[in-house]
Amino acid sequence: MDDCIFCKIANKEIPSKIVYEDDKVVAFNDIDPKAPVHVLIIPKEHIPSPNHINSGNSTVSAHIASIIPKLAKQFDIYDSGYRVVVNCGKDGGQTVGHLHYHLLGGRNLDWPPG
Ligand code: AMP
Ligand code: ZN
């Protein structure tokens, strides 16, 4: 997608602090962190939102699920705990139209979220 900021990050057209990358996904630090650890994990493929996960593209979600504990170890939040958030649409608070998984940790996180 030409005008998608996260596609541009995945393609290295705009800078980001990449903390993990493979052929299917990129993970980078959130530009406006809500916790001491705030990493965004995205598929390189442009999937607009959780509404667009289907049987044809869902393997990347399983792949991301397998990367999360590795990132948790990398950021030393594996034992202390963390939260994974995927926002969808207006009421879900999604502001970027490219599927992304927030990995948050490093402090005690409020629950329930606002
Ligand atoms: P959401 O509200 O779930 O769509 O989350 C979008 C997230 O992307 C927010 O936490 C933003 O701070 C983050 N974000 C927006 N632009 C960038 C960027 N250029 N680099 C890193 N994170 C970004
Ligand atoms: Zn995109």
Short mmCIF file of C-alpha atoms in Angstrom, two decimals, residues 3-97:
data_model
loop_
_atom_site.label_atom_id
_atom_site.label_comp_id
_atom_site.label_asym_id
_atom_site.label_seq_id
_atom_site.Cartn_x
_atom_site.Cartn_y
_atom_site.Cartn_z
CA ASP A 3 0.30 5.47 1.61
CA CYS A 4 0.63 3.05 4.55
CA ILE A 5 3.12 4.20 7.18
CA PHE A 6 3.76 0.67 8.47
CA CYS A 7 4.36 -0.67 4.94
CA LYS A 8 6.89 2.14 4.61
CA ILE A 9 8.55 1.10 7.88
CA ALA A 10 8.62 -2.53 6.68
CA ASN A 11 10.18 -1.38 3.39
CA LYS A 12 12.68 0.90 5.22
CA GLU A 13 11.28 3.92 3.40
CA ILE A 14 10.88 5.71 6.72
CA PRO A 15 13.11 5.17 9.75
CA SER A 16 12.21 3.18 12.83
CA LYS A 17 14.07 1.38 15.60
CA ILE A 18 13.75 -2.19 14.36
CA VAL A 19 14.24 -4.75 17.13
CA TYR A 20 13.42 -7.93 15.19
CA GLU A 21 12.98 -8.83 11.54
CA ASP A 22 12.54 -11.93 9.42
CA ASP A 23 11.06 -12.63 6.01
CA LYS A 24 7.47 -12.31 7.25
CA VAL A 25 7.43 -9.69 10.02
CA VAL A 26 9.10 -6.61 11.45
CA ALA A 27 9.07 -5.46 15.07
CA PHE A 28 10.02 -1.92 16.05
CA ASN A 29 9.75 0.44 18.98
CA ASP A 30 6.54 2.46 19.19
CA ILE A 31 7.28 6.13 18.54
CA ASP A 32 5.02 7.15 21.46
CA PRO A 33 5.59 4.43 24.08
CA LYS A 34 2.83 3.77 26.63
CA ALA A 35 5.10 1.61 28.81
CA PRO A 36 8.86 1.14 29.31
CA VAL A 37 8.69 -1.63 26.71
CA HIS A 38 6.37 -0.86 23.80
CA VAL A 39 7.11 -2.79 20.64
CA LEU A 40 4.90 -3.06 17.56
CA ILE A 41 4.99 -6.31 15.61
CA ILE A 42 3.63 -6.18 12.08
CA PRO A 43 3.33 -8.53 9.12
CA LYS A 44 5.28 -7.32 6.11
CA GLU A 45 2.16 -8.09 4.10
CA HIS A 46 -0.37 -5.26 4.21
CA ILE A 47 -3.31 -6.60 6.22
CA PRO A 48 -5.51 -3.61 7.16
CA SER A 49 -6.89 -4.83 10.49
CA PRO A 50 -7.86 -7.92 12.51
CA ASN A 51 -11.06 -7.93 10.44
CA HIS A 52 -8.94 -8.89 7.45
CA ILE A 53 -7.32 -12.00 8.94
CA ASN A 54 -8.64 -15.05 7.13
CA SER A 55 -7.67 -18.63 6.35
CA GLY A 56 -5.46 -17.42 3.51
CA ASN A 57 -3.26 -15.09 5.55
CA SER A 58 -3.60 -16.20 9.18
CA THR A 59 -0.30 -18.10 9.37
CA VAL A 60 1.46 -14.80 9.96
CA SER A 61 -0.60 -14.31 13.12
CA ALA A 62 0.60 -17.67 14.45
CA HIS A 63 4.11 -16.67 13.49
CA ILE A 64 3.78 -13.41 15.41
CA ALA A 65 2.46 -15.35 18.40
CA SER A 66 5.65 -17.42 18.33
CA ILE A 67 7.85 -14.32 18.19
CA ILE A 68 6.24 -12.58 21.17
CA PRO A 69 7.90 -14.74 23.87
CA LYS A 70 11.26 -14.29 22.14
CA LEU A 71 10.81 -10.52 22.20
CA ALA A 72 9.69 -10.75 25.84
CA LYS A 73 12.99 -12.47 26.65
CA GLN A 74 14.91 -9.92 24.55
CA PHE A 75 13.36 -7.09 26.56
CA ASP A 76 13.55 -8.89 29.91
CA ILE A 77 9.80 -8.94 30.52
CA TYR A 78 9.30 -12.69 30.02
CA ASP A 79 9.09 -13.38 33.76
CA SER A 80 7.63 -10.08 34.95
CA GLY A 81 4.79 -10.29 32.43
CA TYR A 82 3.45 -8.24 29.61
CA ARG A 83 0.35 -7.47 27.55
CA VAL A 84 -0.35 -7.99 23.86
CA VAL A 85 -2.94 -5.65 22.35
CA VAL A 86 -4.45 -5.63 18.89
CA ASN A 87 -6.77 -2.71 18.25
CA CYS A 88 -9.44 -2.88 15.57
CA GLY A 89 -11.39 -0.03 14.06
CA LYS A 90 -12.68 3.21 15.53
CA ASP A 91 -14.00 1.95 18.85
CA GLY A 92 -10.97 -0.28 19.28
CA GLY A 93 -8.66 2.70 18.99
CA GLN A 94 -6.93 1.62 15.80
CA THR A 95 -5.19 4.62 14.27
CA VAL A 96 -2.92 2.92 11.73
CA GLY A 97 -4.60 0.78 9.08
#
